[in-house]
CSV table of C-alpha atoms in Angstrom, one decimal:
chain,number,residue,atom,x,y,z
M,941,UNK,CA,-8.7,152.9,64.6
M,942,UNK,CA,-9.8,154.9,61.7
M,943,UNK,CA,-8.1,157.2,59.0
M,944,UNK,CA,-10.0,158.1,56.4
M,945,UNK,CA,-11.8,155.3,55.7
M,946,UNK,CA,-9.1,152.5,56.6
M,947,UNK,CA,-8.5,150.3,59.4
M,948,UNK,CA,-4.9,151.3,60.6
M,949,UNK,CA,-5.0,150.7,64.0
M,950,UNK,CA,-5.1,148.0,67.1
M,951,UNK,CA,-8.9,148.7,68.5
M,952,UNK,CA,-10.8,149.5,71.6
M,953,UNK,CA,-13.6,148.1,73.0
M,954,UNK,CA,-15.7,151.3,71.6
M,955,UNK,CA,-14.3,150.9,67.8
M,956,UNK,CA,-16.2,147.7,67.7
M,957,UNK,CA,-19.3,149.3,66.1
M,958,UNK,CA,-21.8,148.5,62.8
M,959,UNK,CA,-20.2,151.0,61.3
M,960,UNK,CA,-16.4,150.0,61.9
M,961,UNK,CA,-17.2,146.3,60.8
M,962,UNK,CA,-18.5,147.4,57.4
M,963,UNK,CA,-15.6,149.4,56.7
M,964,UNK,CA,-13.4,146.5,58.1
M,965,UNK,CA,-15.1,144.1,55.3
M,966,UNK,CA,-15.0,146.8,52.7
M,967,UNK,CA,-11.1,146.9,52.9
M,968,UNK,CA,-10.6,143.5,53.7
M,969,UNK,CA,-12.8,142.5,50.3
M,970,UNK,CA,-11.9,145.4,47.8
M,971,UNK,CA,-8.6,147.6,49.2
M,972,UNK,CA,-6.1,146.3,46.9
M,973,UNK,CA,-3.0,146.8,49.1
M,974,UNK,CA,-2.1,143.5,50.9
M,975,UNK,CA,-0.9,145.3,54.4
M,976,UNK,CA,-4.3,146.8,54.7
M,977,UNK,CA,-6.2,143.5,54.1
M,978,UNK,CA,-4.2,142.4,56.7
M,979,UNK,CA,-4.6,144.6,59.0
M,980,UNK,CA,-8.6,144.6,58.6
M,981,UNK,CA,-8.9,140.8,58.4
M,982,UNK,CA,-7.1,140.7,62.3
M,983,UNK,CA,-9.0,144.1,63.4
M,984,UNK,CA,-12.4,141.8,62.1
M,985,UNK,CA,-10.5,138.7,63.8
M,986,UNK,CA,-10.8,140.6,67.4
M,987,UNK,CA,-14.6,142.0,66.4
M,988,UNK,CA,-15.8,138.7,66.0
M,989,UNK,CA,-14.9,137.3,69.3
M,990,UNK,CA,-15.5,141.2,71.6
M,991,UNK,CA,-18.6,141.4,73.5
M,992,UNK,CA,-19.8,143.6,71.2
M,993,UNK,CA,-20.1,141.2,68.3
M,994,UNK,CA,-23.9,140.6,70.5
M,995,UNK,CA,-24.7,143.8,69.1
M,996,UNK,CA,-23.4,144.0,65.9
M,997,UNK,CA,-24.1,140.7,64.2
M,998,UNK,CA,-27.6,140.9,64.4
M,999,UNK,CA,-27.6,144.3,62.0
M,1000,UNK,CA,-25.3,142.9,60.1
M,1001,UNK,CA,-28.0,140.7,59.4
M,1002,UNK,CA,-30.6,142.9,58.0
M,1003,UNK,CA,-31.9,142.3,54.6
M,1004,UNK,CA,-30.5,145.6,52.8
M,1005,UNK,CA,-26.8,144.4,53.8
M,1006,UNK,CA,-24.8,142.9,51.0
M,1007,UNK,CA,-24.3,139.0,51.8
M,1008,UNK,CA,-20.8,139.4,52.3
M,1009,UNK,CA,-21.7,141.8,55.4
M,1010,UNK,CA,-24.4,139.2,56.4
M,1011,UNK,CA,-22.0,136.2,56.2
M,1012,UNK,CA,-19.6,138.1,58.7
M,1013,UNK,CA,-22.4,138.7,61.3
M,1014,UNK,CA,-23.6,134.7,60.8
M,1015,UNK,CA,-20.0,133.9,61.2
M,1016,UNK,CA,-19.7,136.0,64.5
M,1017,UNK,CA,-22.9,134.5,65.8
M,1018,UNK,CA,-21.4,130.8,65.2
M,1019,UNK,CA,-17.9,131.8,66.8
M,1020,UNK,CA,-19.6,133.2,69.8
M,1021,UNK,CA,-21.8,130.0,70.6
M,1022,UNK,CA,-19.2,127.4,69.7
M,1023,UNK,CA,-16.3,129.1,71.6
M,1024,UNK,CA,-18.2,131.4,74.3
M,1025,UNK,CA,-20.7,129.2,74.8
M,1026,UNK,CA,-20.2,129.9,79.2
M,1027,UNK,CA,-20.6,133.7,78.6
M,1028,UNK,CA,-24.4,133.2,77.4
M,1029,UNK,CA,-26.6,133.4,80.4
M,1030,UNK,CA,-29.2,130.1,80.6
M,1031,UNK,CA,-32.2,132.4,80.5
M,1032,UNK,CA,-30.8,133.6,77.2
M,1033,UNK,CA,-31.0,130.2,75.5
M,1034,UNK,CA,-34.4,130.6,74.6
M,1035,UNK,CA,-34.5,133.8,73.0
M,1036,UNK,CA,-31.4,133.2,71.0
M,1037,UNK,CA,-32.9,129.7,69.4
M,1038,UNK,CA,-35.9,132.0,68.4
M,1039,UNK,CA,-33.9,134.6,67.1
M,1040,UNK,CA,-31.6,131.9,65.1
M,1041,UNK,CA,-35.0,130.2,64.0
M,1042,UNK,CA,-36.2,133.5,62.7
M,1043,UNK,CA,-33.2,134.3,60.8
M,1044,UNK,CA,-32.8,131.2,59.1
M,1045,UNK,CA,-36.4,131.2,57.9
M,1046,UNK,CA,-35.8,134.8,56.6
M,1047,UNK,CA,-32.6,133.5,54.5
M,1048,UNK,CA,-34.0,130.1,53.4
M,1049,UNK,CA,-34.9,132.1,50.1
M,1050,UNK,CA,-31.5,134.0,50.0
M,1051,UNK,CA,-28.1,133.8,50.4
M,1052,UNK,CA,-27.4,129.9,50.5
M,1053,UNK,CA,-23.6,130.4,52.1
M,1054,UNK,CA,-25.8,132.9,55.0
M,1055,UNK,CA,-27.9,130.2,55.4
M,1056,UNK,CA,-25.3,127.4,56.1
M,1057,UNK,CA,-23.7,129.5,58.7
M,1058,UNK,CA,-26.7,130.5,60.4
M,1059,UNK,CA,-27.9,127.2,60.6
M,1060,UNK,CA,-24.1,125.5,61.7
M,1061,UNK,CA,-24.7,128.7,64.6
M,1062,UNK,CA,-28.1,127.1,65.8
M,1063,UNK,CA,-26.6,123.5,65.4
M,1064,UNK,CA,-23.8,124.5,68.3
M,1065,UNK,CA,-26.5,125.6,70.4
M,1066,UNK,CA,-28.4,122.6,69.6
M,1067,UNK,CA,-25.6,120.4,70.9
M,1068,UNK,CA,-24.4,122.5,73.7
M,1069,UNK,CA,-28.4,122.3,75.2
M,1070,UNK,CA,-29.0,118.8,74.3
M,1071,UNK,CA,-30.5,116.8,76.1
M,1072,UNK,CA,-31.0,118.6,79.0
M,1073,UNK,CA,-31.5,122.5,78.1
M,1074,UNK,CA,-33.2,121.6,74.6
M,1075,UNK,CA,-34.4,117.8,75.0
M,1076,UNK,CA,-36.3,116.6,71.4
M,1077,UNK,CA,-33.9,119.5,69.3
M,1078,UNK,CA,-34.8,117.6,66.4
M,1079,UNK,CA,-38.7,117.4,66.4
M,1080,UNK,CA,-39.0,121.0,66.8
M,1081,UNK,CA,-36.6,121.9,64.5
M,1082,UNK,CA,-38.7,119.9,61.9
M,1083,UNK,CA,-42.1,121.0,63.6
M,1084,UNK,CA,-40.8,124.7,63.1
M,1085,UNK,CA,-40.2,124.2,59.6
M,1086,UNK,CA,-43.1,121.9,58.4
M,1087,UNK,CA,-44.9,125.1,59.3
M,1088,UNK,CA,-46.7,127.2,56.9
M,1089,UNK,CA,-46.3,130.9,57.4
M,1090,UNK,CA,-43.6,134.0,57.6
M,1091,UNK,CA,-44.0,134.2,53.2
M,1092,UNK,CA,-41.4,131.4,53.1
M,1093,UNK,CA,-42.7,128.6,50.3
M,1094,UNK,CA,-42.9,124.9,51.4
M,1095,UNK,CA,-39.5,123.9,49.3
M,1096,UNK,CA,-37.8,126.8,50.7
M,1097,UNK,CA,-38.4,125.7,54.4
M,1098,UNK,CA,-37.8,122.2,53.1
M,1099,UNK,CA,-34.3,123.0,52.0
M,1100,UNK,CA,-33.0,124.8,54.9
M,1101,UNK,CA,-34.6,121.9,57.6
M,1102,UNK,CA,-32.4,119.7,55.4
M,1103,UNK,CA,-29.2,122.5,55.3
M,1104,UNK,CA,-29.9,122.1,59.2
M,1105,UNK,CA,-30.1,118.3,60.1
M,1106,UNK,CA,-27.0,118.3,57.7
M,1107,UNK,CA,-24.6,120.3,59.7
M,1108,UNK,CA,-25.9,119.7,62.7
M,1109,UNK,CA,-23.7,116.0,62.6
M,1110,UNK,CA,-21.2,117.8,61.1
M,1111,UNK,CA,-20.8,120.8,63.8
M,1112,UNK,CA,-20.7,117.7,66.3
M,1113,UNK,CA,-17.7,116.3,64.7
M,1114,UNK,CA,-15.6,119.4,65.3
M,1115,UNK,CA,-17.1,121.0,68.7
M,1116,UNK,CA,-15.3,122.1,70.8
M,1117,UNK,CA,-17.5,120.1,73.7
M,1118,UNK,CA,-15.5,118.7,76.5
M,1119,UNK,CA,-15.1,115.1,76.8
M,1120,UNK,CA,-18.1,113.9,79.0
M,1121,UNK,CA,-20.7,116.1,77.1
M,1122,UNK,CA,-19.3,114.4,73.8
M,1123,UNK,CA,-20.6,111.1,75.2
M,1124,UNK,CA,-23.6,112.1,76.2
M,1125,UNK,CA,-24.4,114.1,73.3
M,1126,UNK,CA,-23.3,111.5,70.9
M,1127,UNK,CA,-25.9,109.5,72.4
M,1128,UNK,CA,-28.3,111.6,72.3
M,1129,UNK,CA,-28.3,112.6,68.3
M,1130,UNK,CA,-28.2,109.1,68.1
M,1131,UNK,CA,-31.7,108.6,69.6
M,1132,UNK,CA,-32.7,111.8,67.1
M,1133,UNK,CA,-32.0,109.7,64.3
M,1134,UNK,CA,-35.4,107.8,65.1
M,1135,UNK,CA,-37.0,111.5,63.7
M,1136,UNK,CA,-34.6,111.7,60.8
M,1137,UNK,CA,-34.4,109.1,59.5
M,1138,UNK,CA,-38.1,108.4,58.4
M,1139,UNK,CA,-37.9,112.4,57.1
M,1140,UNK,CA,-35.0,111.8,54.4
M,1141,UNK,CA,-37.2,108.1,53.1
M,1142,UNK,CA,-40.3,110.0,53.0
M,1143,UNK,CA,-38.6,112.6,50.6
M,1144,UNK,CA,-36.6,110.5,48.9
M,1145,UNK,CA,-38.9,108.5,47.8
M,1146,UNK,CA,-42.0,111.0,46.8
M,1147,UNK,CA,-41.8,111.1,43.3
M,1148,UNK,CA,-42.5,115.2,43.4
M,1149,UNK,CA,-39.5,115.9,45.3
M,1150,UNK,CA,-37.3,117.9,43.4
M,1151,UNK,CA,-34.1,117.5,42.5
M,1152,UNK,CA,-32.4,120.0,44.9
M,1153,UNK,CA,-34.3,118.6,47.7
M,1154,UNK,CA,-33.1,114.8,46.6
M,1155,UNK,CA,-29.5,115.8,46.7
M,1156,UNK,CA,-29.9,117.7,50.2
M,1157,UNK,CA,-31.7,114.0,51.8
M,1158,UNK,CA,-28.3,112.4,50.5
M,1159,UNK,CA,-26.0,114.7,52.2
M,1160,UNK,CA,-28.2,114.3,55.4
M,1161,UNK,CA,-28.3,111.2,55.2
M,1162,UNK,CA,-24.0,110.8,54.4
M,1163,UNK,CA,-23.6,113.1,57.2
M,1164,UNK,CA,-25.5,111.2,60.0
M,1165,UNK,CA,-24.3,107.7,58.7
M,1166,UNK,CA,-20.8,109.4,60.0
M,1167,UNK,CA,-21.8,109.3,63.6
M,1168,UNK,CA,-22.4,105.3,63.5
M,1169,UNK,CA,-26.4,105.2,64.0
M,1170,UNK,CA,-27.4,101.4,63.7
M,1171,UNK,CA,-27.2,100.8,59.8
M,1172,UNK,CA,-30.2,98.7,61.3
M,1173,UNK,CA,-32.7,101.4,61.8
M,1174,UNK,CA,-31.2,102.8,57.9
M,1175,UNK,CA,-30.7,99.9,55.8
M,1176,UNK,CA,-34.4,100.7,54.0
M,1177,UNK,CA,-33.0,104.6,53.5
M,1178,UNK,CA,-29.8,103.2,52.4
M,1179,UNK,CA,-31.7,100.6,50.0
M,1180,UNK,CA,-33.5,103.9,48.1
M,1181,UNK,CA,-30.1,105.4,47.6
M,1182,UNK,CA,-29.4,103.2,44.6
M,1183,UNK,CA,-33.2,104.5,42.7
M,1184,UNK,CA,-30.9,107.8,43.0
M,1185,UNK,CA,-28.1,106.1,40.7
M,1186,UNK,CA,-29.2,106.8,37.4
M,1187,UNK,CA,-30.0,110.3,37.8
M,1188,UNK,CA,-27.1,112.2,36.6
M,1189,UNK,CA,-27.0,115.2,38.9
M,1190,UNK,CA,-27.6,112.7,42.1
M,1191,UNK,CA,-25.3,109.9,41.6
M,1192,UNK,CA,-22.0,111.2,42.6
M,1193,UNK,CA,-24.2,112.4,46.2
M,1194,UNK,CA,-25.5,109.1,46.4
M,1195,UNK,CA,-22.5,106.7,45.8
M,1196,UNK,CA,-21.3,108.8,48.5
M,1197,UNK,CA,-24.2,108.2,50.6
M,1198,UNK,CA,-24.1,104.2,50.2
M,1199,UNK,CA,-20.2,104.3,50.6
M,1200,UNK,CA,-20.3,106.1,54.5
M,1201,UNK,CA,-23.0,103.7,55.2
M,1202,UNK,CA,-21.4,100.6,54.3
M,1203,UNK,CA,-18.4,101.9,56.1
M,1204,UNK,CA,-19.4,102.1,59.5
M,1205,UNK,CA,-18.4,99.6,62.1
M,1206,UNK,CA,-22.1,98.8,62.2
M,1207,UNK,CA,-22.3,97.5,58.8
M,1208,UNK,CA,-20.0,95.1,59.6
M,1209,UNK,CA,-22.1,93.6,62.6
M,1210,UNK,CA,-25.3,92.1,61.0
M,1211,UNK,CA,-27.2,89.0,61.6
M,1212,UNK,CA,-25.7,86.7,59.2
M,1213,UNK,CA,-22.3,87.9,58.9
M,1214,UNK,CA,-22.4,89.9,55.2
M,1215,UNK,CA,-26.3,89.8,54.9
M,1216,UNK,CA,-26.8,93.2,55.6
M,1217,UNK,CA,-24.1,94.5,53.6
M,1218,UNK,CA,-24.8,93.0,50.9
M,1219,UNK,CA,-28.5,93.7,50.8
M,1220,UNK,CA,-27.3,97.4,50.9
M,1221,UNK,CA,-24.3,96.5,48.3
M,1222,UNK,CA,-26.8,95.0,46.0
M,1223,UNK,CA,-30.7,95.6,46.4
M,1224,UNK,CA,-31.6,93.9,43.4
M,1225,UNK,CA,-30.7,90.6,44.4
M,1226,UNK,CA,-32.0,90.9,48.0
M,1227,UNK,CA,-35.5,88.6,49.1
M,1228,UNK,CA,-36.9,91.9,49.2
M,1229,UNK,CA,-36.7,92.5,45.6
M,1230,UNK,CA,-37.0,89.2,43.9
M,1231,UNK,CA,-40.4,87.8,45.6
């Protein structure tokens, strides 16, 4: 596999080593002859999916790896759960949420693109154990970060729960999940939108949220909105949208926000016709706002 240095060869089962990997990534990121970041970027294509990538991507993990090494052993992680999900023994599940948890607490402070792909990696296993393996994903995955502890501070945690119940909609939309368990876990992030929901008003409407945090309850809340819950159990979270409108660095996120609301088939079936619509389209002019 190896000469000098370089990845020149198809590999065995044995090549696929901490070791190999990092070489792999250092041509594929810095060898300036396209053949040979060619030939690593397949050779890491084949890593990622051997049984070895169990072992690997955890070191690849460790905090005195550059991120670009750290993103390959997230990425690994999320390929082997969202396309491998039959090898993993059930007895396994357990320990591998733990392990996912811990990780993503250790990179809440670090590298943000890390962070997104270890938390889309413990979103696939979140949908491919709800409900049955992992009933109530969504309370403990807010219980485990509402907790204090591990050296991780509160806005931190905040902003990868958020980076979490973002993706986790968004993983949904492009799993790989047969047919049937679609249905059923459609439904069941549905019923989890009874925990987020009251989360993203709560934050969005304390007045010492920060900005950062603001912008990541309007992606949450855009990426949810996509999965038609019930405008019904939204329309108040939908209503605080618009206080974001005159904040420069949120409006763009938030006129996005209102728009995927509005635009769900759900929207369209209110009480009245238009009523709920339009109390989203224009608060100010709702009963609620002119008493």
């Amino acid at each position: 596999m190896e000469t000098s240095g370089r990845i020149t060869t198809t590999p065995d089962a044995h090549d696929f080593t901490v070791e190999n990997v990092e070489k792999a990534l250092h041509q594929l990121y810095y060898d300036p002859n396209i053949e040979n970041k060619n030939l690593a970027q397949k050779w890491l294509m084949q890593a990622q999916v051997s049984p070895q990538a169990w072992q690997f991507c955890w070191a690849l993990l460790c905090p005195d790896k550059v991120p670009e090494i750290q993103y390959f052993g997230a990425s690994a992680l999320h390929t082997k759960i969202s396309r491998y999900w039959s090898d993993i023994p059930s007895d396994q599940y357990e320990t591998l949420k733990t392990q996912l948890f811990s990780q993503i607490a250790c990179f809440s402070s670090g590298s943000k693109m890390v962070l997104t792909r270890l938390c889309v990696a413990l979103a696939s296993l979140a949908l491919n154990t709800m409900p049955e393996a992992w009933p109530g994903a969504v309370p403990e995955m807010v219980r485990v970060f509402q907790e204090e502890g591990g050296g991780v501070d509160g806005r931190a945690r905040c902003l990868a729960l958020l980076e979490l119940l973002t993706v986790l909609p968004e993983e949904f939309q492009t799993s790989r999940l047969p047919q049937y368990r679609k249905g059923q876990v459609r439904g069941a992030l549905g019923r989890e939108w009874g925990s987020v929901c009251p989360l993203l008003q709560q934050l969005l409407r304390r007045g010492d949220s920060p900005g950062a945090v603001k912008a990541r309850v309007l992606r949450c809340l855009s990426s949810w909105v996509l999965l038609d819950v019930p405008l019904s159990e939204s329309e108040g979270l939908v209503e605080d949208c618009f206080t974001a409108l005159p904040d420069p660095e949120l409006f763009d996120t938030a006129v996005e926000a209102i728009v995927n609301a509005i635009s769900q088939p759900d929207s369209q079936r209110c009480v009245d016709g238009q009523g709920r619509v339009r109390v989203c389209a224009n608060p100010m002019t709702s009963d609620k706002h002119t008493r």
